[in-house]
Amino acid sequence: MTVGTVPEVTRISVIGTGYLGATHAVCMSELGFSVVGVDVDQAKADSLAGGTVPFFEPGLEELLRKNLDSGRLSFTTSFAEAADADVHFLCVGTPQRPDSQAADLRYLDAAVDGLLAAGPKAGSLVVGKSTVPAGTAAALAGRLAAQAPMVRLGWNPEFLREGFAVEDTLRPDRLVLGVPAGAGGHRAEETLRAVYATAITAGTPVVVTDFATAELVKAAANAFLATKISFINAMAEICEVTGGDVQTLSTALGYDARIGRRFLGSGVGFGGGCLPKDIRAFRARAEELGAGRAVGFLAEVDAINLRRRTRVAELATELLGGDVAGRRVAVLGAAFKPNSDDIRDSPALDVAELLREAGAVVTVTDPAAIPNARRRHPELRYADNAASAAADADIVLHLTEWADFREIDPAALRAHVRTPVVIDGRNTLDIARWRAAGWTYHALGRPNV
């Protein structure tokens, strides 16, 4: 980098090319930077280098091929090829540890080991994007000070929504820049502002803060969203015993500007690779710091969410006469959300497994996630479309709100089933249309619809 008030950034490395890293690498090259993506998985690096995204994300593969063709983007397993970058983004996963609810930082540590061994150039900036427990950045800054004193650190948490990751990277709703105090922090801030100049010029708000706050922003955001979802699902439980309608309740609450309608959609709950593990890691870190009581409510947020899955299985069992053994169940959905093939902590697959374990013959369909689901759950049956999944079904469960499923012709689907009974686990189907087609409709939190 050149010395001056605005650091020059021309080359970027992205370490870790999973969902976050691949998206970030492609989008940084789309912004005009020379980008190298680094991953220890040769097959993943080869797939991306060949123009194929190894997961489903709308619009990403087209941008990948465009930027590979431009020559600005490459992928490798060699850290040495990234050593000359001006900025190094750490985008590795931080999953839940197998022995506790805490975050597993092994991949982050390994990424830093690889970068340091390659010898990053003096004056470069290492930027954490991975979701980490508070205190991780400070520890990493100390490590860099000891092992690579001419390399600085910044923290820039990601806020990607699966299915909208390209939009969220190129046109983020906010940028959080965690930097240390002093001249080094000012330099790190200016470098990050140079990286994100396009978004900043377009009006994206920028929050500059310390490392701990930057780490906590992501944890707090996910904790709040999870809490909001579990709150409305707790209200659904109350509606079921009082005769209320949770959808009408959500609508009424949403008109209050202090509350808002977003994330007040009741149903089978949240899943994926972020919210569940992040709220657990947040609680675990708070416990380590002696502040566990402050976020103790997240245990109930988690419990409410998991109860929704059990409740769908229980409702299906009730509707099938109290015993699902040998009954045929069609599950519409495998991904944890639409426009994704991510099956991590998928409510749909959890429900499918609960019913299969109880003896049901379960067939799952999904527009994008069947290959991943089949690898994780080979014991389930799969179909390419809703009609095939519903063949001779005794009940149909709508558990991932893909547009493909919302737009199904219920009259046409009825011709394939044995019994026209549907549980709308996402409260997004057109009740009148399904009932007009002869279906018996049920949904969580809506006993009187």
Tab-separated table of C-alpha atoms in Angstrom:
chain	number	residue	atom	x	y	z
A	1	MET	CA	0.000	0.000	0.000
A	2	THR	CA	1.103	3.524	-0.619
A	3	VAL	CA	1.655	5.954	2.183
A	4	GLY	CA	-0.934	8.713	2.208
A	5	THR	CA	-4.241	9.837	3.607
A	6	VAL	CA	-6.184	7.273	1.540
A	7	PRO	CA	-4.513	3.860	1.305
A	8	GLU	CA	-4.402	2.285	-2.119
A	9	VAL	CA	-6.176	-1.051	-2.315
A	10	THR	CA	-5.833	-3.002	-5.522
A	11	ARG	CA	-5.467	-6.642	-4.456
A	12	ILE	CA	-7.638	-8.501	-1.957
A	13	SER	CA	-7.442	-12.015	-0.601
A	14	VAL	CA	-10.437	-13.851	0.814
A	15	ILE	CA	-9.483	-16.723	3.089
A	16	GLY	CA	-12.200	-19.334	3.269
A	17	THR	CA	-14.489	-19.776	0.255
A	18	GLY	CA	-17.622	-21.235	1.768
A	19	TYR	CA	-20.903	-19.369	1.527
A	20	LEU	CA	-19.583	-16.110	2.988
A	21	GLY	CA	-16.127	-16.217	1.430
A	22	ALA	CA	-17.119	-17.187	-2.104
A	23	THR	CA	-19.784	-14.493	-2.158
A	24	HIS	CA	-17.386	-11.885	-0.797
A	25	ALA	CA	-14.625	-12.814	-3.240
A	26	VAL	CA	-16.931	-12.618	-6.246
A	27	CYS	CA	-18.462	-9.324	-5.162
A	28	MET	CA	-15.109	-7.701	-4.376
A	29	SER	CA	-13.926	-8.563	-7.883
A	30	GLU	CA	-17.201	-7.194	-9.252
A	31	LEU	CA	-16.243	-3.912	-7.568
A	32	GLY	CA	-13.030	-3.888	-9.609
A	33	PHE	CA	-10.438	-5.340	-7.232
A	34	SER	CA	-8.015	-8.111	-8.102
A	35	VAL	CA	-9.145	-10.931	-5.800
A	36	VAL	CA	-7.724	-14.316	-4.857
A	37	GLY	CA	-9.831	-16.750	-2.879
A	38	VAL	CA	-7.940	-19.204	-0.672
A	39	ASP	CA	-9.295	-22.466	0.681
A	40	VAL	CA	-7.740	-25.638	2.074
A	41	ASP	CA	-10.326	-27.701	0.186
A	42	GLN	CA	-8.884	-28.400	-3.267
A	43	ALA	CA	-12.218	-29.560	-4.674
A	44	LYS	CA	-13.915	-26.329	-3.578
A	45	ALA	CA	-11.144	-24.173	-5.029
A	46	ASP	CA	-11.244	-26.125	-8.298
A	47	SER	CA	-15.033	-25.843	-8.523
A	48	LEU	CA	-14.972	-22.076	-8.070
A	49	ALA	CA	-12.010	-21.668	-10.423
A	50	GLY	CA	-13.997	-23.626	-13.004
A	51	GLY	CA	-16.983	-21.305	-12.724
A	52	THR	CA	-19.245	-23.471	-10.574
A	53	VAL	CA	-20.546	-22.331	-7.184
A	54	PRO	CA	-20.774	-25.390	-4.901
A	55	PHE	CA	-23.977	-24.118	-3.271
A	56	PHE	CA	-27.163	-22.416	-4.409
A	57	GLU	CA	-27.277	-18.608	-4.272
A	58	PRO	CA	-29.274	-16.647	-6.852
A	59	GLY	CA	-27.121	-14.577	-9.212
A	60	LEU	CA	-23.769	-15.619	-7.771
A	61	GLU	CA	-22.656	-18.103	-10.419
A	62	GLU	CA	-23.216	-15.612	-13.222
A	63	LEU	CA	-21.058	-13.032	-11.428
A	64	LEU	CA	-18.434	-15.683	-10.682
A	65	ARG	CA	-18.026	-16.562	-14.358
A	66	LYS	CA	-18.043	-12.919	-15.417
A	67	ASN	CA	-15.210	-12.043	-13.046
A	68	LEU	CA	-13.193	-15.177	-13.783
A	69	ASP	CA	-13.369	-14.208	-17.448
A	70	SER	CA	-12.223	-10.678	-16.602
A	71	GLY	CA	-9.051	-12.061	-15.045
A	72	ARG	CA	-9.657	-10.206	-11.782
A	73	LEU	CA	-10.696	-13.317	-9.834
A	74	SER	CA	-8.867	-16.552	-9.047
A	75	PHE	CA	-8.978	-19.348	-6.483
A	76	THR	CA	-6.178	-21.378	-4.950
A	77	THR	CA	-5.156	-23.540	-2.016
A	78	SER	CA	-1.843	-21.719	-1.695
A	79	PHE	CA	-1.561	-18.995	0.934
A	80	ALA	CA	1.630	-17.883	-0.796
A	81	GLU	CA	-0.459	-16.653	-3.731
A	82	ALA	CA	-2.329	-14.363	-1.355
A	83	ALA	CA	0.652	-12.975	0.565
A	84	ASP	CA	0.956	-9.866	-1.599
A	85	ALA	CA	-2.630	-8.713	-1.046
A	86	ASP	CA	-3.332	-5.301	0.451
A	87	VAL	CA	-6.316	-6.600	2.426
A	88	HIS	CA	-6.963	-10.129	3.702
A	89	PHE	CA	-10.563	-10.984	4.605
A	90	LEU	CA	-11.042	-13.890	7.030
A	91	CYS	CA	-14.273	-15.602	5.992
A	92	VAL	CA	-14.007	-19.073	7.503
A	93	GLY	CA	-16.801	-20.835	9.361
A	94	THR	CA	-17.188	-20.727	13.130
A	95	PRO	CA	-19.583	-23.617	13.787
A	96	GLN	CA	-20.829	-24.773	17.149
A	97	ARG	CA	-18.285	-26.897	18.981
A	98	PRO	CA	-19.167	-30.590	19.151
A	99	ASP	CA	-18.671	-30.677	22.929
A	100	SER	CA	-20.478	-27.465	23.917
A	101	GLN	CA	-22.596	-24.577	22.657
A	102	ALA	CA	-19.539	-22.356	22.202
A	103	ALA	CA	-18.161	-21.308	18.814
A	104	ASP	CA	-15.418	-23.481	17.326
A	105	LEU	CA	-12.566	-21.170	16.297
A	106	ARG	CA	-10.235	-23.846	14.928
A	107	TYR	CA	-10.810	-22.815	11.326
A	108	LEU	CA	-10.150	-19.173	12.123
A	109	ASP	CA	-6.935	-20.072	13.915
A	110	ALA	CA	-5.850	-22.265	11.007
A	111	ALA	CA	-6.554	-19.462	8.514
A	112	VAL	CA	-4.386	-17.062	10.494
A	113	ASP	CA	-1.652	-19.709	10.790
A	114	GLY	CA	-1.630	-20.144	7.012
A	115	LEU	CA	-1.539	-16.436	6.331
A	116	LEU	CA	1.262	-15.761	8.804
A	117	ALA	CA	3.311	-18.650	7.450
A	118	ALA	CA	3.019	-17.172	3.963
A	119	GLY	CA	4.342	-13.833	5.179
A	120	PRO	CA	1.761	-11.097	4.519
A	121	LYS	CA	3.384	-7.918	3.269
A	122	ALA	CA	4.095	-5.055	5.617
A	123	GLY	CA	1.292	-2.529	5.869
A	124	SER	CA	-1.425	-4.940	4.824
A	125	LEU	CA	-4.704	-5.206	6.690
A	126	VAL	CA	-6.271	-8.409	8.013
A	127	VAL	CA	-10.047	-8.078	8.318
A	128	GLY	CA	-12.254	-10.493	10.201
A	129	LYS	CA	-15.699	-11.108	8.753
A	130	SER	CA	-16.439	-14.403	10.494
A	131	THR	CA	-18.936	-14.375	13.367
A	132	VAL	CA	-16.874	-14.756	16.535
A	133	PRO	CA	-17.231	-14.457	20.325
A	134	ALA	CA	-16.414	-11.074	21.848
A	135	GLY	CA	-12.713	-10.878	22.610
A	136	THR	CA	-11.580	-12.861	19.573
A	137	ALA	CA	-10.425	-9.801	17.629
A	138	ALA	CA	-8.434	-8.421	20.565
A	139	ALA	CA	-6.674	-11.759	20.962
A	140	LEU	CA	-5.918	-11.873	17.243
A	141	ALA	CA	-4.614	-8.301	17.308
A	142	GLY	CA	-2.207	-9.308	20.064
A	143	ARG	CA	-1.051	-12.257	18.018
A	144	LEU	CA	-0.410	-10.095	14.956
A	145	ALA	CA	1.470	-7.563	17.072
A	146	ALA	CA	3.770	-10.339	18.272
A	147	GLN	CA	4.237	-12.242	15.009
A	148	ALA	CA	3.659	-9.674	12.249
A	149	PRO	CA	3.927	-6.207	13.797
A	150	MET	CA	3.666	-4.428	10.449
A	151	VAL	CA	0.272	-6.031	9.724
A	152	ARG	CA	-2.852	-4.396	11.123
A	153	LEU	CA	-6.291	-5.736	12.041
A	154	GLY	CA	-9.845	-4.593	11.430
A	155	TRP	CA	-13.187	-6.255	12.104
A	156	ASN	CA	-16.042	-6.002	9.599
A	157	PRO	CA	-18.906	-8.386	10.473
A	158	GLU	CA	-21.095	-9.767	7.702
A	159	PHE	CA	-24.887	-9.411	7.613
A	160	LEU	CA	-25.760	-11.604	4.655
A	161	ARG	CA	-29.202	-13.053	4.096
A	162	GLU	CA	-29.093	-16.334	2.239
A	163	GLY	CA	-30.904	-15.860	-1.047
A	164	PHE	CA	-29.933	-12.162	-1.105
A	165	ALA	CA	-26.198	-12.404	-0.439
A	166	VAL	CA	-25.045	-10.679	-3.633
A	167	GLU	CA	-27.333	-7.721	-3.008
A	168	ASP	CA	-26.308	-7.539	0.648
A	169	THR	CA	-22.605	-7.495	-0.270
A	170	LEU	CA	-22.769	-4.993	-3.101
A	171	ARG	CA	-25.438	-2.790	-1.506
A	172	PRO	CA	-25.291	-3.406	2.259
A	173	ASP	CA	-27.766	-1.771	4.630
A	174	ARG	CA	-24.877	-0.763	6.914
A	175	LEU	CA	-21.140	-1.189	7.309
A	176	VAL	CA	-19.620	-1.804	10.721
A	177	LEU	CA	-15.883	-1.134	10.933
A	178	GLY	CA	-14.171	-2.337	14.090
A	179	VAL	CA	-10.726	-0.756	14.496
A	180	PRO	CA	-8.263	-0.164	17.341
A	181	ALA	CA	-7.628	3.239	18.872
A	182	GLY	CA	-4.837	5.470	17.574
A	183	ALA	CA	-3.116	5.967	14.257
A	184	GLY	CA	-3.256	2.273	13.388
A	185	GLY	CA	-7.010	2.309	13.800
A	186	HIS	CA	-7.355	5.391	11.620
A	187	ARG	CA	-5.289	3.698	8.910
A	188	ALA	CA	-7.438	0.546	9.144
A	189	GLU	CA	-10.612	2.620	8.880
A	190	GLU	CA	-9.376	4.464	5.815
A	191	THR	CA	-8.381	1.185	4.168
A	192	LEU	CA	-11.829	-0.294	4.740
A	193	ARG	CA	-13.464	2.887	3.486
A	194	ALA	CA	-11.403	2.502	0.309
A	195	VAL	CA	-12.606	-1.086	-0.096
A	196	TYR	CA	-16.231	-0.090	0.357
A	197	ALA	CA	-16.048	3.265	-1.436
A	198	THR	CA	-18.789	2.337	-3.918
A	199	ALA	CA	-21.312	1.474	-1.206
A	200	ILE	CA	-20.341	4.450	0.958
A	201	THR	CA	-20.681	6.850	-1.963
A	202	ALA	CA	-24.149	5.394	-2.592
A	203	GLY	CA	-25.156	6.337	0.954
A	204	THR	CA	-24.596	3.190	3.007
A	205	PRO	CA	-24.357	4.169	6.704
A	206	VAL	CA	-20.978	3.492	8.309
A	207	VAL	CA	-20.513	2.726	11.999
A	208	VAL	CA	-16.918	2.933	13.205
A	209	THR	CA	-16.305	1.321	16.563
A	210	ASP	CA	-13.974	-0.820	18.649
A	211	PHE	CA	-13.347	-4.533	18.176
A	212	ALA	CA	-15.681	-5.735	20.941
A	213	THR	CA	-18.637	-3.692	19.734
A	214	ALA	CA	-18.101	-4.805	16.142
A	215	GLU	CA	-18.155	-8.436	17.283
A	216	LEU	CA	-21.244	-7.852	19.415
A	217	VAL	CA	-23.210	-6.141	16.637
A	218	LYS	CA	-23.513	-9.422	14.715
A	219	ALA	CA	-24.264	-11.479	17.825
A	220	ALA	CA	-26.832	-8.970	19.044
A	221	ALA	CA	-28.486	-8.671	15.634
A	222	ASN	CA	-28.979	-12.414	15.339
A	223	ALA	CA	-30.129	-12.667	18.953
A	224	PHE	CA	-32.742	-9.962	18.328
A	225	LEU	CA	-34.032	-11.545	15.120
A	226	ALA	CA	-34.224	-14.969	16.757
A	227	THR	CA	-36.060	-13.471	19.717
A	228	LYS	CA	-38.588	-11.743	17.468
A	229	ILE	CA	-39.320	-14.981	15.599
A	230	SER	CA	-39.626	-16.999	18.785
A	231	PHE	CA	-41.813	-14.311	20.356
A	232	ILE	CA	-44.445	-14.612	17.641
A	233	ASN	CA	-44.196	-18.384	17.789
A	234	ALA	CA	-44.753	-18.210	21.548
A	235	MET	CA	-47.860	-16.156	20.744
A	236	ALA	CA	-48.876	-18.916	18.331
A	237	GLU	CA	-48.774	-21.364	21.236
A	238	ILE	CA	-51.068	-19.035	23.193
A	239	CYS	CA	-53.383	-18.648	20.205
A	240	GLU	CA	-53.727	-22.412	19.971
A	241	VAL	CA	-55.077	-22.653	23.541
A	242	THR	CA	-57.225	-19.499	23.393
A	243	GLY	CA	-58.641	-19.809	19.906
A	244	GLY	CA	-56.862	-16.733	18.618
A	245	ASP	CA	-55.356	-16.275	15.163
A	246	VAL	CA	-51.613	-15.574	15.216
A	247	GLN	CA	-51.595	-14.175	11.674
A	248	THR	CA	-54.120	-11.504	12.554
A	249	LEU	CA	-52.205	-10.863	15.753
A	250	SER	CA	-48.973	-10.415	13.768
A	251	THR	CA	-50.650	-8.004	11.385
A	252	ALA	CA	-52.016	-5.898	14.228
A	253	LEU	CA	-48.651	-5.823	16.002
A	254	GLY	CA	-46.837	-4.960	12.807
A	255	TYR	CA	-48.719	-1.707	12.369
A	256	ASP	CA	-46.948	-0.435	15.471
A	257	ALA	CA	-43.879	1.347	14.059
A	258	ARG	CA	-41.951	0.450	17.196
A	259	ILE	CA	-42.428	-3.256	16.425
A	260	GLY	CA	-42.760	-3.631	12.654
A	261	ARG	CA	-44.054	-6.591	10.658
A	262	ARG	CA	-40.734	-8.105	9.541
A	263	PHE	CA	-39.707	-11.323	11.303
A	264	LEU	CA	-43.165	-11.664	12.836
A	265	GLY	CA	-44.076	-14.539	10.541
A	266	SER	CA	-45.173	-17.448	12.707
A	267	GLY	CA	-44.614	-21.054	11.753
A	268	VAL	CA	-42.176	-23.878	12.206
A	269	GLY	CA	-39.354	-21.525	13.221
A	270	PHE	CA	-35.845	-20.558	12.183
A	271	GLY	CA	-32.872	-22.700	11.247
A	272	GLY	CA	-29.737	-22.424	9.140
A	273	GLY	CA	-26.071	-22.034	9.904
A	274	CYS	CA	-26.301	-18.679	11.707
A	275	LEU	CA	-29.175	-17.945	14.074
A	276	PRO	CA	-29.276	-21.226	16.044
A	277	LYS	CA	-25.535	-21.607	16.584
A	278	ASP	CA	-24.938	-17.885	17.030
A	279	ILE	CA	-27.434	-17.432	19.869
A	280	ARG	CA	-25.950	-20.484	21.579
A	281	ALA	CA	-22.414	-19.177	21.157
A	282	PHE	CA	-23.515	-15.759	22.453
A	283	ARG	CA	-24.881	-17.368	25.619
A	284	ALA	CA	-21.785	-19.517	26.039
A	285	ARG	CA	-19.454	-16.529	25.756
A	286	ALA	CA	-21.564	-14.465	28.152
A	287	GLU	CA	-21.346	-17.315	30.662
A	288	GLU	CA	-17.553	-17.382	30.295
A	289	LEU	CA	-17.459	-13.658	31.013
A	290	GLY	CA	-19.729	-13.948	34.056
A	291	ALA	CA	-22.662	-12.224	32.358
A	292	GLY	CA	-24.758	-15.261	31.495
A	293	ARG	CA	-27.855	-13.939	33.273
A	294	ALA	CA	-28.002	-11.003	30.850
A	295	VAL	CA	-28.769	-13.291	27.913
A	296	GLY	CA	-30.344	-16.188	29.779
A	297	PHE	CA	-33.597	-15.523	27.909
A	298	LEU	CA	-31.933	-16.856	24.752
A	299	ALA	CA	-32.233	-20.372	26.162
A	300	GLU	CA	-36.012	-20.005	26.008
A	301	VAL	CA	-35.799	-18.407	22.546
A	302	ASP	CA	-33.966	-21.549	21.425
A	303	ALA	CA	-36.429	-23.840	23.207
A	304	ILE	CA	-39.496	-22.148	21.688
A	305	ASN	CA	-37.964	-22.521	18.256
A	306	LEU	CA	-37.292	-26.232	18.693
A	307	ARG	CA	-40.796	-26.808	20.116
A	308	ARG	CA	-42.339	-25.622	16.866
A	309	ARG	CA	-40.756	-28.545	15.038
A	310	THR	CA	-42.088	-31.005	17.560
A	311	ARG	CA	-45.513	-29.366	17.386
A	312	VAL	CA	-45.767	-29.884	13.611
A	313	ALA	CA	-44.945	-33.563	14.040
A	314	GLU	CA	-47.484	-33.828	16.864
A	315	LEU	CA	-50.186	-32.106	14.820
A	316	ALA	CA	-49.536	-34.406	11.862
A	317	THR	CA	-49.809	-37.391	14.181
A	318	GLU	CA	-53.101	-36.092	15.625
A	319	LEU	CA	-54.549	-35.579	12.153
A	320	LEU	CA	-53.529	-39.108	11.179
A	321	GLY	CA	-55.453	-40.616	14.063
A	322	GLY	CA	-52.681	-40.756	16.655
A	323	ASP	CA	-50.371	-43.173	14.835
A	324	VAL	CA	-48.235	-42.408	11.779
A	325	ALA	CA	-46.800	-45.902	11.332
A	326	GLY	CA	-47.040	-46.825	7.681
A	327	ARG	CA	-48.753	-43.561	6.730
A	328	ARG	CA	-47.400	-41.610	3.780
A	329	VAL	CA	-46.233	-38.056	4.476
A	330	ALA	CA	-45.169	-35.526	1.826
A	331	VAL	CA	-42.837	-32.772	3.021
A	332	LEU	CA	-42.572	-29.666	0.859
A	333	GLY	CA	-39.171	-28.262	1.732
A	334	ALA	CA	-35.710	-29.378	2.799
A	335	ALA	CA	-33.719	-26.135	2.920
A	336	PHE	CA	-34.046	-24.070	6.076
A	337	LYS	CA	-35.346	-21.156	3.961
A	338	PRO	CA	-36.269	-20.507	0.326
A	339	ASN	CA	-33.728	-19.482	-2.345
A	340	SER	CA	-31.054	-21.603	-0.666
A	341	ASP	CA	-29.809	-25.176	-0.634
A	342	ASP	CA	-28.622	-24.830	2.976
A	343	ILE	CA	-30.003	-27.646	5.146
A	344	ARG	CA	-28.107	-26.817	8.332
A	345	ASP	CA	-30.473	-27.046	11.307
A	346	SER	CA	-33.386	-27.293	8.874
A	347	PRO	CA	-36.802	-27.330	10.581
A	348	ALA	CA	-38.272	-29.148	7.579
A	349	LEU	CA	-35.804	-32.012	7.779
A	350	ASP	CA	-36.116	-32.235	11.558
A	351	VAL	CA	-39.882	-32.673	11.211
A	352	ALA	CA	-39.380	-35.228	8.446
A	353	GLU	CA	-36.998	-37.189	10.674
A	354	LEU	CA	-39.349	-37.079	13.666
A	355	LEU	CA	-42.149	-38.581	11.594
A	356	ARG	CA	-39.909	-41.153	9.922
A	357	GLU	CA	-38.634	-42.285	13.312
A	358	ALA	CA	-42.271	-42.722	14.372
A	359	GLY	CA	-42.813	-45.086	11.442
A	360	ALA	CA	-44.146	-42.818	8.696
A	361	VAL	CA	-43.094	-43.163	5.058
A	362	VAL	CA	-41.748	-39.667	4.415
A	363	THR	CA	-40.995	-38.217	0.983
A	364	VAL	CA	-39.294	-34.816	0.728
A	365	THR	CA	-39.071	-32.436	-2.205
A	366	ASP	CA	-37.254	-29.104	-2.592
A	367	PRO	CA	-36.279	-26.976	-5.613
A	368	ALA	CA	-32.574	-26.781	-4.651
A	369	ALA	CA	-31.667	-28.711	-1.504
A	370	ILE	CA	-32.366	-32.353	-2.406
A	371	PRO	CA	-28.702	-33.267	-3.128
A	372	ASN	CA	-27.584	-31.900	0.252
A	373	ALA	CA	-30.525	-33.458	2.058
A	374	ARG	CA	-29.946	-36.832	0.448
A	375	ARG	CA	-26.312	-36.835	1.617
A	376	ARG	CA	-27.256	-35.867	5.171
A	377	HIS	CA	-30.427	-37.953	5.448
A	378	PRO	CA	-30.213	-40.930	3.077
A	379	GLU	CA	-32.882	-42.697	5.130
A	380	LEU	CA	-35.593	-40.325	3.860
A	381	ARG	CA	-37.283	-40.630	0.480
A	382	TYR	CA	-36.986	-37.851	-2.099
A	383	ALA	CA	-38.914	-36.654	-5.118
A	384	ASP	CA	-38.168	-34.141	-7.848
A	385	ASN	CA	-41.428	-32.232	-7.502
A	386	ALA	CA	-44.445	-31.764	-5.277
A	387	ALA	CA	-46.732	-34.002	-7.329
A	388	SER	CA	-44.332	-36.939	-7.062
A	389	ALA	CA	-43.734	-36.341	-3.353
A	390	ALA	CA	-47.482	-36.240	-2.714
A	391	ALA	CA	-48.298	-39.447	-4.587
A	392	ASP	CA	-50.767	-41.398	-2.372
A	393	ALA	CA	-49.901	-39.157	0.594
A	394	ASP	CA	-52.092	-39.191	3.677
A	395	ILE	CA	-50.929	-35.678	4.605
A	396	VAL	CA	-48.866	-32.878	3.060
A	397	LEU	CA	-46.617	-30.622	5.150
A	398	HIS	CA	-45.576	-27.217	3.782
A	399	LEU	CA	-42.347	-26.436	5.661
A	400	THR	CA	-40.151	-24.212	3.439
A	401	GLU	CA	-41.828	-21.198	1.859
A	402	TRP	CA	-40.490	-21.497	-1.670
A	403	ALA	CA	-42.522	-19.589	-4.264
A	404	ASP	CA	-42.796	-22.930	-6.105
A	405	PHE	CA	-44.833	-24.306	-3.207
A	406	ARG	CA	-46.906	-21.191	-2.551
A	407	GLU	CA	-47.925	-21.169	-6.207
A	408	ILE	CA	-48.909	-24.859	-6.417
A	409	ASP	CA	-52.350	-25.475	-7.881
A	410	PRO	CA	-54.036	-27.230	-4.931
A	411	ALA	CA	-56.694	-28.721	-7.198
A	412	ALA	CA	-54.033	-30.367	-9.354
A	413	LEU	CA	-52.105	-31.591	-6.309
A	414	ARG	CA	-55.254	-33.096	-4.814
A	415	ALA	CA	-55.416	-35.549	-7.703
A	416	HIS	CA	-52.168	-37.143	-6.476
A	417	VAL	CA	-52.856	-37.574	-2.751
A	418	ARG	CA	-54.785	-40.232	-0.884
A	419	THR	CA	-56.194	-37.746	1.638
A	420	PRO	CA	-56.305	-33.968	0.974
A	421	VAL	CA	-54.971	-32.744	4.312
A	422	VAL	CA	-52.306	-30.027	4.496
A	423	ILE	CA	-50.405	-28.463	7.388
A	424	ASP	CA	-49.138	-25.031	6.445
A	425	GLY	CA	-46.036	-24.830	8.614
A	426	ARG	CA	-45.164	-21.389	7.241
A	427	ASN	CA	-48.591	-19.732	7.207
A	428	THR	CA	-48.085	-18.573	3.634
A	429	LEU	CA	-50.525	-20.679	1.595
A	430	ASP	CA	-53.793	-19.197	0.305
A	431	ILE	CA	-56.286	-20.784	2.706
A	432	ALA	CA	-59.377	-20.010	0.646
A	433	ARG	CA	-57.831	-21.439	-2.509
A	434	TRP	CA	-56.767	-24.670	-0.820
A	435	ARG	CA	-60.130	-25.150	0.877
A	436	ALA	CA	-61.984	-24.420	-2.350
A	437	ALA	CA	-59.956	-27.236	-3.916
A	438	GLY	CA	-61.233	-29.635	-1.252
A	439	TRP	CA	-58.308	-29.617	1.185
A	440	THR	CA	-58.544	-29.723	4.945
A	441	TYR	CA	-56.212	-26.923	6.014
A	442	HIS	CA	-54.336	-26.624	9.322
A	443	ALA	CA	-51.695	-24.167	10.516
A	444	LEU	CA	-49.818	-23.432	13.714
A	445	GLY	CA	-51.430	-20.779	15.877
A	446	ARG	CA	-54.619	-20.636	13.814
A	447	PRO	CA	-57.126	-23.030	15.393
A	448	ASN	CA	-60.185	-21.222	14.043
A	449	VAL	CA	-59.226	-20.644	10.395
